XYZ file of C-alpha atoms in Angstrom:
531
model
C -0.123 0.013 0.324
C 1.499 4.059 -1.367
C 0.817 6.114 1.374
C 1.659 10.156 0.325
C 2.872 12.988 2.467
C 2.612 16.369 1.483
C 3.856 19.970 3.032
C 5.499 23.442 0.377
C 6.961 25.752 2.165
C 6.515 29.271 1.812
C 10.436 30.525 0.611
C 11.037 33.072 3.626
C 13.444 33.175 6.331
C 12.837 29.086 8.159
C 10.574 29.773 11.430
C 10.133 27.269 14.082
C 6.390 25.930 12.554
C 8.633 25.518 9.377
C 10.375 22.603 11.445
C 7.154 21.213 13.088
C 4.934 21.324 9.542
C 8.227 19.482 9.086
C 9.026 17.050 11.351
C 5.091 16.496 11.254
C 5.012 15.099 8.519
C 8.666 13.101 8.741
C 6.674 11.600 11.696
C 3.550 10.322 10.180
C 5.706 9.100 6.895
C 8.244 6.753 9.012
C 5.039 5.575 10.788
C 3.243 3.868 7.890
C 7.571 2.857 6.862
C 7.431 1.035 10.788
C 4.043 -0.785 9.541
C 5.213 -1.861 5.927
C 3.918 0.081 4.028
C 5.455 1.964 1.009
C 5.248 5.978 1.609
C 6.353 8.307 0.134
C 7.278 12.374 1.151
C 7.603 15.126 -0.720
C 8.189 19.074 0.947
C 10.091 21.643 -1.175
C 9.218 25.937 -1.678
C 6.513 27.885 -3.080
C 8.815 30.071 -5.202
C 6.516 32.836 -6.777
C 5.009 36.011 -6.577
C 4.496 39.565 -5.934
C 5.998 38.082 -2.002
C 8.720 36.840 -3.302
C 8.741 39.321 -6.048
C 9.277 43.141 -3.474
C 11.540 40.548 -0.895
C 13.732 40.390 -4.386
C 14.079 43.654 -5.033
C 14.203 44.758 -1.079
C 17.343 42.205 -0.656
C 18.790 44.915 -4.195
C 18.561 40.842 -5.611
C 17.810 39.204 -9.310
C 14.099 36.863 -8.337
C 15.755 34.079 -9.447
C 18.929 34.609 -7.989
C 17.806 35.197 -4.900
C 15.468 31.987 -4.979
C 18.486 30.127 -6.338
C 19.693 31.810 -2.380
C 16.734 30.873 0.281
C 15.366 27.953 -1.433
C 18.475 26.609 -0.361
C 17.319 27.230 3.589
C 14.751 25.152 3.690
C 16.999 22.032 2.369
C 19.380 22.441 5.117
C 17.015 21.838 7.491
C 15.466 19.220 6.934
C 18.056 17.729 6.093
C 19.275 18.708 9.231
C 15.994 17.663 11.615
C 16.472 13.883 9.399
C 13.694 14.934 7.175
C 13.149 11.517 5.279
C 11.763 13.373 2.408
C 11.466 11.445 -1.328
C 11.163 14.845 -3.076
C 12.361 18.210 -2.463
C 10.220 20.257 -5.119
C 10.791 24.393 -6.100
C 8.232 25.664 -8.451
C 10.713 27.429 -10.388
C 11.402 24.291 -11.331
C 11.384 23.112 -15.443
C 8.669 21.017 -14.983
C 7.151 21.450 -12.606
C 5.661 25.197 -15.558
C 4.769 22.524 -17.854
C 2.736 20.686 -15.421
C 1.212 23.894 -14.102
C 0.686 25.353 -17.744
C -1.153 22.101 -18.773
C -3.590 22.130 -15.776
C -4.481 25.157 -16.792
C -5.448 24.789 -20.817
C -7.287 21.330 -18.989
C -9.812 23.970 -16.350
C -9.795 25.951 -20.507
C -10.851 23.792 -22.590
C -13.047 22.321 -20.312
C -14.389 25.886 -19.586
C -14.271 26.440 -16.062
C -11.485 29.676 -16.838
C -12.823 33.156 -17.793
C -10.921 36.359 -18.803
C -13.085 38.868 -16.985
C -12.690 42.692 -14.788
C -11.580 42.366 -10.885
C -12.145 44.991 -8.648
C -10.744 44.572 -4.649
C -8.083 44.473 -1.832
C -5.233 42.227 -2.706
C -2.857 41.580 0.918
C 0.727 40.377 -0.781
C 1.503 38.396 2.325
C -0.695 36.534 1.880
C -1.285 36.309 -2.507
C -4.912 36.395 -2.266
C -8.570 38.871 -2.565
C -10.033 39.887 0.008
C -13.590 41.327 -0.178
C -14.613 43.889 0.504
C -15.633 42.672 4.588
C -13.321 40.767 4.962
C -11.017 43.962 5.360
C -10.787 47.602 7.527
C -8.651 50.296 8.751
C -5.839 49.747 10.815
C -3.956 51.685 12.364
C -0.022 50.713 13.398
C 0.113 51.612 16.844
C 3.586 52.292 16.567
C 3.584 54.140 13.731
C 0.540 56.017 13.781
C 0.158 54.743 9.641
C -3.560 54.559 8.907
C -3.671 50.956 7.141
C -5.671 49.289 4.939
C -5.167 45.504 6.510
C -7.206 42.194 6.624
C -9.139 41.201 8.951
C -8.283 37.787 9.151
C -4.386 37.212 8.954
C -4.712 41.562 10.468
C -2.238 42.305 6.887
C -2.180 45.102 4.608
C -4.398 45.127 2.224
C -3.890 46.927 -1.364
C -6.970 47.751 -3.441
C -6.492 46.756 -7.050
C -8.763 46.907 -10.974
C -6.918 44.886 -14.157
C -8.796 42.924 -16.704
C -7.302 38.831 -15.436
C -8.877 35.350 -15.707
C -11.049 34.109 -12.988
C -11.948 30.129 -12.265
C -15.516 29.396 -11.914
C -15.084 28.654 -8.004
C -18.215 28.709 -8.129
C -20.174 26.325 -10.178
C -18.172 24.087 -7.287
C -19.857 25.124 -3.589
C -22.382 21.582 -4.116
C -20.247 18.964 -5.343
C -17.928 20.165 -2.591
C -20.024 20.416 -0.033
C -21.090 17.171 -1.841
C -18.149 15.764 -0.947
C -16.574 16.908 2.995
C -20.737 15.405 3.591
C -18.980 12.001 2.346
C -15.741 12.677 4.094
C -16.411 14.269 7.718
C -12.643 13.889 8.991
C -11.298 15.481 5.333
C -10.267 18.618 7.047
C -8.138 17.032 10.877
C -9.053 18.506 13.528
C -13.268 19.069 13.000
C -12.591 22.583 13.899
C -11.643 22.968 11.350
C -13.651 21.243 9.503
C -16.039 23.189 10.903
C -14.925 26.106 9.723
C -14.673 25.361 6.131
C -17.744 23.535 5.561
C -19.550 26.916 6.979
C -17.186 29.275 4.473
C -18.230 27.589 1.924
C -22.498 27.320 3.072
C -21.982 30.821 2.779
C -21.265 31.198 -0.920
C -18.194 30.894 -3.217
C -17.628 33.938 -5.761
C -16.144 32.953 -9.177
C -11.125 33.158 -8.062
C -9.396 35.082 -9.946
C -5.924 33.301 -11.413
C -4.546 35.567 -13.176
C -2.170 38.823 -12.498
C -0.982 40.948 -15.700
C 2.741 40.854 -16.188
C 3.421 44.573 -15.666
C 1.340 43.668 -12.087
C 3.551 40.155 -11.599
C 6.305 38.980 -13.766
C 8.054 36.607 -11.366
C 5.835 33.854 -12.094
C 4.288 30.850 -14.660
C 2.773 32.410 -17.677
C -0.910 32.117 -19.390
C 0.059 29.305 -21.073
C -2.123 31.410 -24.354
C -1.834 34.881 -23.449
C 1.853 36.680 -22.206
C -0.081 38.981 -20.646
C -1.019 37.026 -17.488
C 1.204 35.245 -15.120
C -0.547 32.727 -12.823
C -2.272 32.456 -9.765
C 0.562 32.098 -7.342
C -1.603 29.911 -5.090
C -3.051 27.472 -8.228
C 0.669 27.600 -9.335
C 2.260 26.102 -5.370
C -1.461 23.533 -5.360
C -0.443 22.057 -8.638
C 3.442 21.007 -7.319
C 1.834 18.121 -5.000
C 0.505 16.320 -8.040
C 4.596 17.662 -10.154
C 6.173 14.635 -8.394
C 3.586 12.646 -8.977
C 4.856 12.607 -12.849
C 1.535 14.856 -13.406
C 0.082 14.906 -16.886
C 2.302 11.597 -16.819
C 0.787 8.977 -15.385
C 0.032 5.693 -17.071
C -2.669 4.950 -17.197
C -5.100 3.100 -15.004
C -1.875 3.344 -12.571
C -2.090 7.049 -11.901
C -1.765 6.493 -8.036
C 1.554 4.579 -8.811
C 3.643 7.582 -8.108
C 1.798 8.222 -4.716
C -1.863 10.617 -6.036
C -3.552 10.853 -4.327
C -1.815 11.854 -1.191
C -3.264 9.804 1.987
C -2.513 12.795 3.806
C -0.727 16.525 4.002
C -0.270 18.843 5.954
C -0.557 22.061 6.157
C -0.533 25.605 9.149
C -3.606 26.639 9.313
C -3.728 29.679 7.700
C -3.888 28.224 4.463
C -6.173 26.197 5.153
C -8.950 27.437 2.463
C -6.536 27.992 -0.045
C -5.999 23.562 0.918
C -9.457 22.857 1.064
C -11.915 24.898 -0.928
C -9.589 26.392 -3.702
C -7.826 22.841 -3.848
C -10.401 20.096 -3.415
C -11.736 22.572 -6.659
C -9.084 22.949 -8.749
C -8.949 19.323 -8.898
C -12.831 18.130 -9.181
C -12.624 20.021 -12.082
C -10.252 17.864 -14.220
C -11.482 14.829 -12.107
C -8.549 14.217 -10.134
C -8.981 12.325 -7.286
C -9.157 14.799 -3.751
C -6.479 14.189 -1.221
C -7.426 11.763 1.187
C -7.395 13.748 4.305
C -5.312 17.330 5.064
C -4.141 17.603 8.652
C -3.947 21.204 10.069
C -1.376 22.378 12.593
C -1.700 25.729 14.829
C 1.010 27.720 15.261
C 3.265 28.074 18.148
C 3.161 31.967 19.249
C 5.960 33.238 22.446
C 5.477 34.485 25.375
C 1.223 33.512 24.293
C 2.003 36.140 21.323
C 1.899 35.613 18.316
C 5.444 35.170 15.645
C 6.173 38.186 14.491
C 9.280 38.903 12.417
C 8.171 43.584 12.827
C 8.010 42.524 16.681
C 10.849 40.329 16.615
C 9.904 37.543 18.452
C 10.700 34.111 16.099
C 11.856 31.764 16.722
C 14.933 29.828 14.325
C 14.753 26.420 14.626
C 18.470 25.890 13.372
C 19.910 28.301 16.511
C 17.648 25.468 18.004
C 18.371 22.120 16.281
C 22.065 23.478 17.941
C 21.008 23.734 21.195
C 19.778 21.048 22.593
C 20.184 18.033 19.173
C 17.618 17.054 17.110
C 16.082 14.226 18.493
C 15.413 16.082 21.260
C 13.440 18.968 19.246
C 11.968 15.517 17.306
C 9.839 15.200 20.853
C 9.988 18.387 21.917
C 8.172 19.920 19.096
C 5.826 16.412 18.574
C 5.035 16.202 22.410
C 3.262 20.096 22.940
C 2.783 21.767 19.649
C -0.807 22.355 18.773
C -3.444 20.418 16.302
C -6.662 22.107 17.322
C -5.024 24.757 19.305
C -2.140 27.318 19.030
C 1.451 25.985 21.670
C 3.437 28.051 23.551
C 7.315 28.220 22.646
C 9.863 28.509 25.669
C 13.657 27.751 26.355
C 11.656 25.823 29.122
C 9.713 24.173 28.265
C 11.741 22.257 26.107
C 14.069 21.152 29.273
C 11.616 20.298 30.661
C 10.702 17.938 28.729
C 14.056 16.518 28.311
C 14.941 15.945 31.455
C 11.840 14.315 32.541
C 11.525 12.580 29.784
C 13.786 12.064 27.960
C 16.302 11.105 30.263
C 14.640 10.795 33.100
C 12.154 8.587 32.004
C 13.565 7.015 28.636
C 17.402 7.215 29.609
C 16.842 6.407 33.180
C 15.413 2.953 31.899
C 17.684 1.991 29.312
C 20.019 2.412 32.192
C 18.635 0.486 34.612
C 17.741 -2.466 32.459
C 20.789 -2.292 29.968
C 23.053 -1.996 32.867
C 21.230 -3.654 35.601
C 22.327 -4.492 38.961
C 23.788 -8.295 39.553
C 21.660 -8.967 36.526
C 21.679 -9.809 33.210
C 19.088 -8.937 29.834
C 19.679 -12.009 28.071
C 19.121 -13.989 30.704
C 16.391 -13.047 32.097
C 14.758 -13.039 27.959
C 16.171 -16.810 27.824
C 14.023 -17.916 30.797
C 11.041 -16.001 30.048
C 11.285 -17.877 27.451
C 11.602 -21.462 29.082
C 8.788 -20.668 31.564
C 6.192 -18.987 29.697
C 4.668 -18.446 32.559
C 2.571 -15.442 32.558
C 2.230 -12.535 35.644
C -1.275 -13.603 37.438
C -4.055 -11.147 36.873
C -5.154 -8.947 38.963
C -0.915 -8.213 40.311
C 1.296 -5.817 39.357
C 2.896 -7.376 37.303
C -0.741 -7.751 35.438
C -1.747 -5.271 35.078
C 1.553 -4.281 33.261
C 1.750 -6.374 31.215
C -2.636 -5.275 30.318
C -1.006 -1.327 28.858
C 1.865 -3.498 27.181
C 0.023 -5.693 25.302
C -3.234 -2.574 24.405
C 0.150 -0.185 23.716
C 0.458 -0.409 20.095
C -3.410 -0.785 19.693
C -4.171 2.143 21.174
C -0.641 4.353 19.927
C -2.217 3.642 16.200
C -6.044 4.132 16.712
C -4.232 7.965 17.508
C -2.127 7.516 13.830
C -5.195 6.579 12.226
C -6.576 10.239 13.301
C -3.072 11.922 12.570
C -2.498 12.533 16.485
C 0.798 11.875 16.684
C 1.340 14.027 20.231
C -1.657 12.081 21.715
C 0.130 8.710 20.271
C 3.807 9.610 22.038
C 2.060 10.827 25.271
C 0.334 7.247 25.367
C 4.144 6.397 24.475
C 5.773 7.868 27.528
C 3.070 7.286 29.767
C 3.869 3.734 29.347
C 7.522 4.139 29.340
C 6.635 6.188 32.609
C 4.795 2.967 33.596
C 7.659 0.959 33.316
C 10.049 3.803 36.120
C 7.476 3.734 38.820
C 6.775 -0.148 38.055
C 10.503 -0.680 38.342
C 10.610 1.383 41.117
C 8.243 -1.031 43.488
C 8.948 -4.378 42.899
C 13.503 -3.495 43.641
C 14.937 -6.057 41.897
C 18.503 -4.805 43.408
C 17.001 -6.843 45.943
C 15.758 -9.787 44.554
C 19.614 -10.014 43.188
C 21.059 -13.560 44.799
C 18.950 -14.893 46.943
C 18.543 -18.139 44.868
C 14.852 -18.314 45.779
C 13.816 -14.752 44.134
C 15.763 -15.816 40.812
C 12.283 -16.711 39.326
C 10.527 -14.094 40.137
C 13.541 -10.916 39.146
C 14.131 -12.693 35.949
C 10.173 -12.379 35.429
C 10.586 -8.784 36.733
C 13.347 -7.630 34.116
C 12.291 -9.493 31.314
C 8.939 -7.298 31.310
C 10.628 -3.791 31.761
C 13.609 -4.411 29.274
C 9.903 -5.934 26.714
C 8.797 -2.439 28.264
C 11.354 -0.807 26.986
C 12.124 -2.481 23.455
C 7.868 -1.992 23.191
C 7.842 1.428 22.966
C 12.633 2.183 21.299
C 10.238 0.012 18.481
C 7.352 2.647 18.650
C 9.106 5.473 18.870
C 11.075 5.410 16.107
C 8.968 7.317 13.976
C 9.995 10.751 16.516
C 12.948 9.957 17.729
C 15.049 7.746 15.038
C 18.621 7.933 15.653
C 18.929 7.483 19.086
C 15.688 4.962 18.819
C 17.928 2.747 16.809
C 20.699 3.197 19.248
C 18.880 1.322 21.926
C 17.376 -1.022 20.407
C 21.430 -1.498 19.775
C 22.070 -1.371 23.807
C 18.509 -3.726 23.963
C 20.009 -6.320 21.561
C 17.454 -5.813 18.342
C 18.195 -7.673 15.622
C 17.781 -5.040 12.830
C 14.652 -6.962 11.379
C 12.790 -7.129 14.672
C 11.836 -4.008 14.352
C 9.048 -3.248 12.421
C 4.966 -2.224 14.146
C 4.690 -6.122 13.988
C 7.566 -7.151 16.540
C 5.630 -4.786 18.501
C 3.758 -7.822 19.870
C 4.805 -8.644 23.597
C 6.221 -11.767 23.914
C 7.490 -11.767 20.258
C 11.039 -11.782 20.513
C 12.385 -14.144 22.784
C 15.721 -13.003 20.595
C 17.264 -10.123 22.005
C 19.400 -9.652 25.010
C 23.036 -9.498 24.637
C 23.577 -5.046 22.675
C 24.901 -5.035 19.729
C 27.258 -2.612 20.343
C 29.741 -1.315 23.393
C 27.685 0.372 26.292
C 29.777 2.473 27.658
C 30.417 3.819 31.071
C 29.402 6.594 32.945
C 27.616 9.548 30.805
C 29.717 7.852 27.344
C 27.078 5.325 25.696
C 24.164 7.257 27.661
C 21.254 7.914 25.376
C 20.311 11.506 26.257
C 23.272 13.285 28.475
C 22.778 16.317 30.368
C 22.261 19.560 28.024
C 25.271 21.805 27.352
C 22.904 24.752 29.116
C 19.975 24.615 31.657
C 18.554 27.919 30.990
């Protein structure tokens, strides 16, 4: 089974939100791979539009050179964060230009594109027109300047009147509503699905899908009218098809390259484009729609929206350098919001690291693999021979049930696209294992021949907890979990989802790497900075 996931980033200076989108998508892909499925992850940069054109002009650069320079920071960010993407697309590439122009011609051939005069408020920052009801007079408190701005985003708008092309978006109101009703989980979370449905029920106006070339030259030309440039969002959205070999798919095997996507991952600020415009464009050409769109919330700092003008934007490279890749992957998924915004704070990262990773998972690993007088391999072998489960209702019996149910609980959370909740379920099992170990105190059983069976049972159950949690945590922290499973002696071929069944592996226990002493070889060493 093919699972395609996609997320594309607007070309700008990378911030923590970009890193969150990448990691969120990557965890979903790695989960599919863990389950033995083929999965494709496509990401990249949207590089056209007036916003980019003006940014290049402000920087005193040719716009092509500006894009060639700035896309690299996103590509490097994906590499630094250990994102397992199969494709990195730039919308300024020739194959994408061909796909967009072909898509345009097909829309026109079917009668969905027409020429008309357009007047309205345009926000360069948002790259979209707003109706008069969606803008208001705004005062900049720092300068006293008054300007018209979008009520939704607060971005400045400018009045434009021009001749361009329109897409018959209004014709798709009923088809869109039928799709939403038939697929109530099309947009995640439910609150945003409801917002989308309400927006479409309120009525749809035809959409301006080109700009005069004298207003916007940096983009893809309308194929049969070089006086017009294709609207940046129509251009950008088609990138998902470009890397799925559109328009060159083999008839009957259109999904071979990854379309339709099982999940597209976006920030909540671009829901309208991905959940209303994009489905309508696809419906117009009878192209299958993505199965789901995961729309995540934003990060704030001090409970205030991050903004370059305020100067409170978090640089993701600095965060990765300071706390490490795996710690940031863990923190962003653990604390990141899907429905509600999450507040970013270095103290939260340190707290999660110390409690969850260092004191929880790292402590459990050290206790088990560097046991005080026991041998994990012996305990695994003895349990394999004995094969006697603990009594129901006992502490061991309750912990065994927790481990038996854990994979199914985690799977249910991933099916709901809630990788953060899945992570918390796994970590709760880690904390429960530490409590179980503290309660049973196996170190007090060492050397007592009458307690040998009990000792092996306790060590084995704790080792199983570590093994199962280690396998399930691979999508979140692939490098560290590889080391953990090496420490436990779990064979590389026994690290799949099917191996998370309690008691399914009796071959592990002998470390595959040197464990080291002191802080050497520790899964989560002390942070260099605690402030």
